[in-house]
PDB file of C-alpha atoms and ligand atoms in Angstrom:
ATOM      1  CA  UNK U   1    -174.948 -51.028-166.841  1.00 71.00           C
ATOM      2  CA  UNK U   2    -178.445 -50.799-166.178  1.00 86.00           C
ATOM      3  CA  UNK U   3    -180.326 -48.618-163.218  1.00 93.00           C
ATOM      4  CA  UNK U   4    -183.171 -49.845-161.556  1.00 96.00           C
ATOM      5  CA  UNK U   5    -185.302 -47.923-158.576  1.00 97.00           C
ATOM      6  CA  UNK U   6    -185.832 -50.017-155.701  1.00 97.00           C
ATOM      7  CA  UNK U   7    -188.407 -49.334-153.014  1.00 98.00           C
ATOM      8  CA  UNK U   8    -188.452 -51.452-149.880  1.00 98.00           C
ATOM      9  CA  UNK U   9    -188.898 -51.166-145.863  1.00 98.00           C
ATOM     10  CA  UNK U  10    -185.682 -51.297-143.967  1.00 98.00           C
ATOM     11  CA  UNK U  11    -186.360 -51.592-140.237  1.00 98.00           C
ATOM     12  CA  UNK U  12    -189.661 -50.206-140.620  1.00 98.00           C
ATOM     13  CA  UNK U  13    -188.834 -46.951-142.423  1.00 98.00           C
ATOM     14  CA  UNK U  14    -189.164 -46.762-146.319  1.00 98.00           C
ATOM     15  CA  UNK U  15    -186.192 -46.359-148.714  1.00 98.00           C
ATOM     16  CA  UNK U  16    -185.899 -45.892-152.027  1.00 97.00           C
ATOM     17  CA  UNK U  17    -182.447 -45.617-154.356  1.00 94.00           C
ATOM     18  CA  UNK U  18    -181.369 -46.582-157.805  1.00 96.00           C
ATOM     19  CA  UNK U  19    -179.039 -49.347-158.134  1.00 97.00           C
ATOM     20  CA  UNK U  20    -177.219 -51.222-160.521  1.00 97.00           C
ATOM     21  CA  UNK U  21    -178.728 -54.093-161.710  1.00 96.00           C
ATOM     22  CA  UNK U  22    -175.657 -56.321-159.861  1.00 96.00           C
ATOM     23  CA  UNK U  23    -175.577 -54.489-156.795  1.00 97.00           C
ATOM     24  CA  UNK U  24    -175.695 -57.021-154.007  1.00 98.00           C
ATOM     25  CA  UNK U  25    -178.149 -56.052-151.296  1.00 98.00           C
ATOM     26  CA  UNK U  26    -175.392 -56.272-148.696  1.00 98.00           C
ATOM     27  CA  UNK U  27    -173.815 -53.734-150.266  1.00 98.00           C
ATOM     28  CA  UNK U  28    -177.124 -51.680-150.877  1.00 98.00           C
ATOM     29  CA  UNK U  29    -177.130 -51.800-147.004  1.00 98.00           C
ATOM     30  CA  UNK U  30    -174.066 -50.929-145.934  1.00 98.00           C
ATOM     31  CA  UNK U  31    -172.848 -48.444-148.302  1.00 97.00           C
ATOM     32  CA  UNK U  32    -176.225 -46.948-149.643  1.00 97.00           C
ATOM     33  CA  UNK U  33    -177.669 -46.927-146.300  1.00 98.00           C
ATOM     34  CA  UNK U  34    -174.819 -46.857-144.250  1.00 98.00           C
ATOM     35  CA  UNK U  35    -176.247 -49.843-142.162  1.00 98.00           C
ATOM     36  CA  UNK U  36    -172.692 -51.146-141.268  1.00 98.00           C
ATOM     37  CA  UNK U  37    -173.831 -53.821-138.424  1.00 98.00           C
ATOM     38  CA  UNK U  38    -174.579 -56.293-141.450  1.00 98.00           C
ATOM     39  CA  UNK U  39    -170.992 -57.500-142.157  1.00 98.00           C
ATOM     40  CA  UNK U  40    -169.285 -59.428-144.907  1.00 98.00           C
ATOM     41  CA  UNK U  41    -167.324 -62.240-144.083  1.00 97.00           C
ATOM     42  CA  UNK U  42    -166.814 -64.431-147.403  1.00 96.00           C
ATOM     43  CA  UNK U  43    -169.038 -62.654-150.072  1.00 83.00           C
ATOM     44  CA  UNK U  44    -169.482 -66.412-151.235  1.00 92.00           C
ATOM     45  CA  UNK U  45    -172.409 -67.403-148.998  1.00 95.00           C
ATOM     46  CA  UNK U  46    -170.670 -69.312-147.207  1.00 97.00           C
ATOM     47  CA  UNK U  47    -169.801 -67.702-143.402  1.00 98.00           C
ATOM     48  CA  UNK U  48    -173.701 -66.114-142.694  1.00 98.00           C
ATOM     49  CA  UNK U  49    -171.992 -62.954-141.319  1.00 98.00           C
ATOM     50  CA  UNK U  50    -174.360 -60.810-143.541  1.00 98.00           C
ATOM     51  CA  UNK U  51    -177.839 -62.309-142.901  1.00 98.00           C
ATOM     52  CA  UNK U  52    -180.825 -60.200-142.870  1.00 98.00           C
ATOM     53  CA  UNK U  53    -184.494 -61.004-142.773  1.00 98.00           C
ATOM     54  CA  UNK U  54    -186.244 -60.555-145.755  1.00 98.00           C
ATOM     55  CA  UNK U  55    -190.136 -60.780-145.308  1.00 98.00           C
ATOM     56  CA  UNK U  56    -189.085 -62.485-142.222  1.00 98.00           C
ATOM     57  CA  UNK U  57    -187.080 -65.111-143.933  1.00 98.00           C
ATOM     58  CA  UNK U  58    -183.216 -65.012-143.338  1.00 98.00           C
ATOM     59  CA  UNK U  59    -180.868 -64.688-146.311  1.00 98.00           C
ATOM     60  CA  UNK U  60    -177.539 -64.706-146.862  1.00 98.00           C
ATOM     61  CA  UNK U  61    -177.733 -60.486-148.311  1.00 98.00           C
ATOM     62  CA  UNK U  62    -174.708 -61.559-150.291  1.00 98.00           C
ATOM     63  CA  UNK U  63    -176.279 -63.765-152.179  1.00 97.00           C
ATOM     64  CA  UNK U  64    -179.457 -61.401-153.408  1.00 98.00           C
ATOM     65  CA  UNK U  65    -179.815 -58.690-155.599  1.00 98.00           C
ATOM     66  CA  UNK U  66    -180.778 -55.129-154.490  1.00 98.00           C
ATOM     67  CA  UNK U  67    -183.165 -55.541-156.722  1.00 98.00           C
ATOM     68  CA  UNK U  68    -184.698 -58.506-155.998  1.00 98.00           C
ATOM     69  CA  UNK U  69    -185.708 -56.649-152.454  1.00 98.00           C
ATOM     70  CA  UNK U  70    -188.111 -54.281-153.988  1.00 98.00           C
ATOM     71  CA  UNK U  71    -191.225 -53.986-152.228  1.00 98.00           C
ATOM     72  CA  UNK U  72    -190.204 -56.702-149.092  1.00 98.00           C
ATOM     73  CA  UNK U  73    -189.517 -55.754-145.910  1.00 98.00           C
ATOM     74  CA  UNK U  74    -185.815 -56.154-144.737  1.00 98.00           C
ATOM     75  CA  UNK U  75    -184.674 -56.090-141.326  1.00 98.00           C
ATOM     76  CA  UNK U  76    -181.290 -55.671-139.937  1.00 98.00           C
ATOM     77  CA  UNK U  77    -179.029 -56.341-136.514  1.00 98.00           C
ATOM     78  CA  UNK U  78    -179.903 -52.087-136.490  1.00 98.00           C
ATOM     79  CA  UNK U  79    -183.435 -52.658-136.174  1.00 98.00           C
ATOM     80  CA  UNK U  80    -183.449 -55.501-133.275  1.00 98.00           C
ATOM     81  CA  UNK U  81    -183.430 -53.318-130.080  1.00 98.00           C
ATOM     82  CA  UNK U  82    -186.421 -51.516-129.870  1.00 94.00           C
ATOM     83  CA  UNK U  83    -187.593 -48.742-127.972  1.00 94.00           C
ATOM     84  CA  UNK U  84    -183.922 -48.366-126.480  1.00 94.00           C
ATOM     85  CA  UNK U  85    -184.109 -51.545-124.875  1.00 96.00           C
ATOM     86  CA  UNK U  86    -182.087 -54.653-126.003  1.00 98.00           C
ATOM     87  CA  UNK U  87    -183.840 -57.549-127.760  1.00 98.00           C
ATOM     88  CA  UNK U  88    -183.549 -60.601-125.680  1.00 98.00           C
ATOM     89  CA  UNK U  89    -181.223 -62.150-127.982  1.00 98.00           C
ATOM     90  CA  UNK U  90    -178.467 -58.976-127.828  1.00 98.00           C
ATOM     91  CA  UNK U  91    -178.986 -59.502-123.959  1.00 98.00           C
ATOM     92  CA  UNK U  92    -178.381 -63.019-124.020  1.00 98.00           C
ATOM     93  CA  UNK U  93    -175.282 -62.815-126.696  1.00 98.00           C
ATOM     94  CA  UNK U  94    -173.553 -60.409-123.783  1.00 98.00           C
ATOM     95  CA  UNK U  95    -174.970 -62.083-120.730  1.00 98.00           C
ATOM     96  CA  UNK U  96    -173.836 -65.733-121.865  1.00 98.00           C
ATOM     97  CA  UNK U  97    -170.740 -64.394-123.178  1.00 97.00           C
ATOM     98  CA  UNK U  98    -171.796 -65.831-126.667  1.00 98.00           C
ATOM     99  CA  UNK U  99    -169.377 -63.295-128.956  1.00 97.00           C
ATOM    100  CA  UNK U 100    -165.641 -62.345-128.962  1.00 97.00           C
ATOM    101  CA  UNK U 101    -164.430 -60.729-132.172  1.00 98.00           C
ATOM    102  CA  UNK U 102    -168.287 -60.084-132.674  1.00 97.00           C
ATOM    103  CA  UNK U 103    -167.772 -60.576-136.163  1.00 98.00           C
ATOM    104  CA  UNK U 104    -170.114 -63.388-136.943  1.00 98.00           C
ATOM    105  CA  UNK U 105    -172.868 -61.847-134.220  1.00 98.00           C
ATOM    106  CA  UNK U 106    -175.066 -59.525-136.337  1.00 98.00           C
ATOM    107  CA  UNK U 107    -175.584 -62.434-138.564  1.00 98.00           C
ATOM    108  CA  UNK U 108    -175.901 -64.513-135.527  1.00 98.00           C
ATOM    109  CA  UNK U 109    -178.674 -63.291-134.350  1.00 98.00           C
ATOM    110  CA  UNK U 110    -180.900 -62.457-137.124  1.00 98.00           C
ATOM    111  CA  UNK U 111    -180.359 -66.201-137.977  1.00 98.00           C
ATOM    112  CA  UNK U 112    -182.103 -67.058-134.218  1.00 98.00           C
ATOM    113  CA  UNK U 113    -184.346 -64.148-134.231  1.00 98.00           C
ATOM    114  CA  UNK U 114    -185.850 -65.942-137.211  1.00 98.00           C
ATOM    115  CA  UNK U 115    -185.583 -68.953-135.399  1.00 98.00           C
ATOM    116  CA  UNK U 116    -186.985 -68.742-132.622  1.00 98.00           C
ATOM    117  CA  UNK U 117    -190.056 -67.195-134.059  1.00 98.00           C
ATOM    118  CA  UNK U 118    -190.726 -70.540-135.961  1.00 98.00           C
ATOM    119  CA  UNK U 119    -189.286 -72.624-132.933  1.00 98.00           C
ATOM    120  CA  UNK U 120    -189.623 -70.663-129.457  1.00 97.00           C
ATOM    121  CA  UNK U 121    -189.276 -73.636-127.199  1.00 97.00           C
ATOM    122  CA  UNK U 122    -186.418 -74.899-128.999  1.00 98.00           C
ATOM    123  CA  UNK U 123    -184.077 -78.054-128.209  1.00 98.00           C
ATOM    124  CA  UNK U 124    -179.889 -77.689-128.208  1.00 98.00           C
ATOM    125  CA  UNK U 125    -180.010 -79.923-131.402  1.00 98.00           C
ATOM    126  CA  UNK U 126    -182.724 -77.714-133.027  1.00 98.00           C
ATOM    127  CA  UNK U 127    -180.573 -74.479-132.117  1.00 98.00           C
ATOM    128  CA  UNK U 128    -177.285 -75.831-133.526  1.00 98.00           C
ATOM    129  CA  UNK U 129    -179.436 -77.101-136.638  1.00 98.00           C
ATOM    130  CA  UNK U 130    -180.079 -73.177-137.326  1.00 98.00           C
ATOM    131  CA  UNK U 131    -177.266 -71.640-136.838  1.00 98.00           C
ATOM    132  CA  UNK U 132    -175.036 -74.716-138.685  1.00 98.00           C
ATOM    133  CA  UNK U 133    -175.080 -71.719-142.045  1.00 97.00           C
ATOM    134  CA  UNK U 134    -173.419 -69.475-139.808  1.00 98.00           C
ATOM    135  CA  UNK U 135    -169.582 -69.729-138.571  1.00 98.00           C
ATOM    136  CA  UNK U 136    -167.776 -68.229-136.071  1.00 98.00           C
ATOM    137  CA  UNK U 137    -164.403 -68.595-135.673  1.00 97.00           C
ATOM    138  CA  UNK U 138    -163.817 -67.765-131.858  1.00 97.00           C
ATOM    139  CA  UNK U 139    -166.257 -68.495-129.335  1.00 95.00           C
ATOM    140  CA  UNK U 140    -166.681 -73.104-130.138  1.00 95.00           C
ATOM    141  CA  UNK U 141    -170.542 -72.293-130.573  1.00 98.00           C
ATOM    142  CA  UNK U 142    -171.524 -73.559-127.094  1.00 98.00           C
ATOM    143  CA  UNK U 143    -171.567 -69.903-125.780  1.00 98.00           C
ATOM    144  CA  UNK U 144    -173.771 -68.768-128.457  1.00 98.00           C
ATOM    145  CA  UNK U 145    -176.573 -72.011-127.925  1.00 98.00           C
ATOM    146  CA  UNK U 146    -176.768 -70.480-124.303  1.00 98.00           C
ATOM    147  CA  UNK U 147    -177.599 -67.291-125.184  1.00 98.00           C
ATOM    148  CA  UNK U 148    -180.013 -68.632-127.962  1.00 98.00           C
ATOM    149  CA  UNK U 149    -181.241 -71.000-124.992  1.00 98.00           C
ATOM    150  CA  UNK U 150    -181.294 -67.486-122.799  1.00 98.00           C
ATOM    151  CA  UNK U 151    -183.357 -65.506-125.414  1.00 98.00           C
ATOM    152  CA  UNK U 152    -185.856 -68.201-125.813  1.00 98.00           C
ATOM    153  CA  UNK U 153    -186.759 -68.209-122.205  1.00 98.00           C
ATOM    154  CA  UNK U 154    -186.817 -64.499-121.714  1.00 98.00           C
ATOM    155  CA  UNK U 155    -189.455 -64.207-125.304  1.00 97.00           C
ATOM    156  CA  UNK U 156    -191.576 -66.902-123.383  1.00 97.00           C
ATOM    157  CA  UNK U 157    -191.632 -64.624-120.117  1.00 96.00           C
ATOM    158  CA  UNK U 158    -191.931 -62.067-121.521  1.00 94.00           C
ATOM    159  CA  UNK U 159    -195.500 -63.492-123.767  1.00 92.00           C
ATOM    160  CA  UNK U 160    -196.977 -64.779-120.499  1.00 93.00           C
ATOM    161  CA  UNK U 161    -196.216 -61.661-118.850  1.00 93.00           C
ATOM    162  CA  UNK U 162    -198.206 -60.115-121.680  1.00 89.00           C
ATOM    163  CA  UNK U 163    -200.682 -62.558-121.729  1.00 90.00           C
ATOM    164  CA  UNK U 164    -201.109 -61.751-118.082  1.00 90.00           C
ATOM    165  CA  UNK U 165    -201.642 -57.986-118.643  1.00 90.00           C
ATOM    166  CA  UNK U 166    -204.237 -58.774-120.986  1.00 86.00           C
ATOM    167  CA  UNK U 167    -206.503 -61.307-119.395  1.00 79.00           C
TER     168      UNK U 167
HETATM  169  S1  LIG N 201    -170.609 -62.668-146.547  1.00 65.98           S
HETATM  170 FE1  LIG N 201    -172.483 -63.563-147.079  1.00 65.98          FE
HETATM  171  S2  LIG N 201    -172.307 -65.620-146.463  1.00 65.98           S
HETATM  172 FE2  LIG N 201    -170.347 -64.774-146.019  1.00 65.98          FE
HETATM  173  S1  LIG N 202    -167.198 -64.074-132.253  1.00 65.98           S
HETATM  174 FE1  LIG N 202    -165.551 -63.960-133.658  1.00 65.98          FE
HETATM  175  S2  LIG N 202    -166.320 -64.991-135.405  1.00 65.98           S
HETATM  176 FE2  LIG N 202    -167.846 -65.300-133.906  1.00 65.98          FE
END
């Protein structure tokens, strides 16, 4: 079997590794980098439980190559809080109560996180339109719409707040 080197950003740091040409990039994450909070529900791209971002775009990381991530920039549930502080989407996934088993959340939220930077004021249908490629088994979906609905109000405060400090 073939090696390849990869070289991408993960959560803003640079890695590097040689992989297999078939090594799925879930598995590059989890077991290469020991980035664990991207999970694997199905490995048939069908649950969502192991989306990422790549370049900003979410994909199923089940469904690419290692190798077809050199040189992008990936981003996983790991690299969502920043600066100690939860995003607004991890706050509103535990204020809204929108997780049990937790299972289907990392995948969750990058799904909205990408979401609601394309869509920030967005409408119920609109929400439940982008997460449809990811299931969850526990929680009926309504709990997780509020805390999409939750995040998307606290992103807005928080850019007028900014705006304010600027002007
Ligand atoms: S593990 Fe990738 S879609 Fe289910
Ligand atoms: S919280 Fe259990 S699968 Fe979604």
């Amino acid at each position: 079997m073939s090696r390849h080197d990869v070289s991408l950003t993960v959560n803003g740091e640079q890695v590097t590794g040689q992989v297999e040409a078939r090594l799925l990039l879930v598995h590059f994450l989890r077991e290469n980098l020991s980035l664990t909070g991207t999970h694997i529900g199905c490995d048939t791209t069908s649950c969502g439980a192991c989306t990422v971002l790549l370049d900003g775009e979410p994909v199923k990381s089940c469904t690419v190559f290692a190798v077809q991530a050199q040189g992008a920039r990936v981003e996983t549930i790991e690299g969502v809080a920043q600066d100690g502080q939860l995003h607004p989407l991890q706050e509103g996934f535990w204020e809204k109560h929108g997780l049990q088993c937790g299972y289907c959340t990392p995948g969750m939220i990058m799904t909205a996180k990408a979401f609601l930077a394309s869509d920030p004021d967005p409408s119920e249908e609109a929400i439940r339109r982008a997460i449809s490629g990811n299931l969850c088994r526990c929680t009926g979906y309504n709990k997780i719409v509020e805390a999409v609905q939750y995040a998307a109000r606290k992103l807005s405060q928080q850019s007028s707040e900014k705006e304010e400090a600027t002007a």
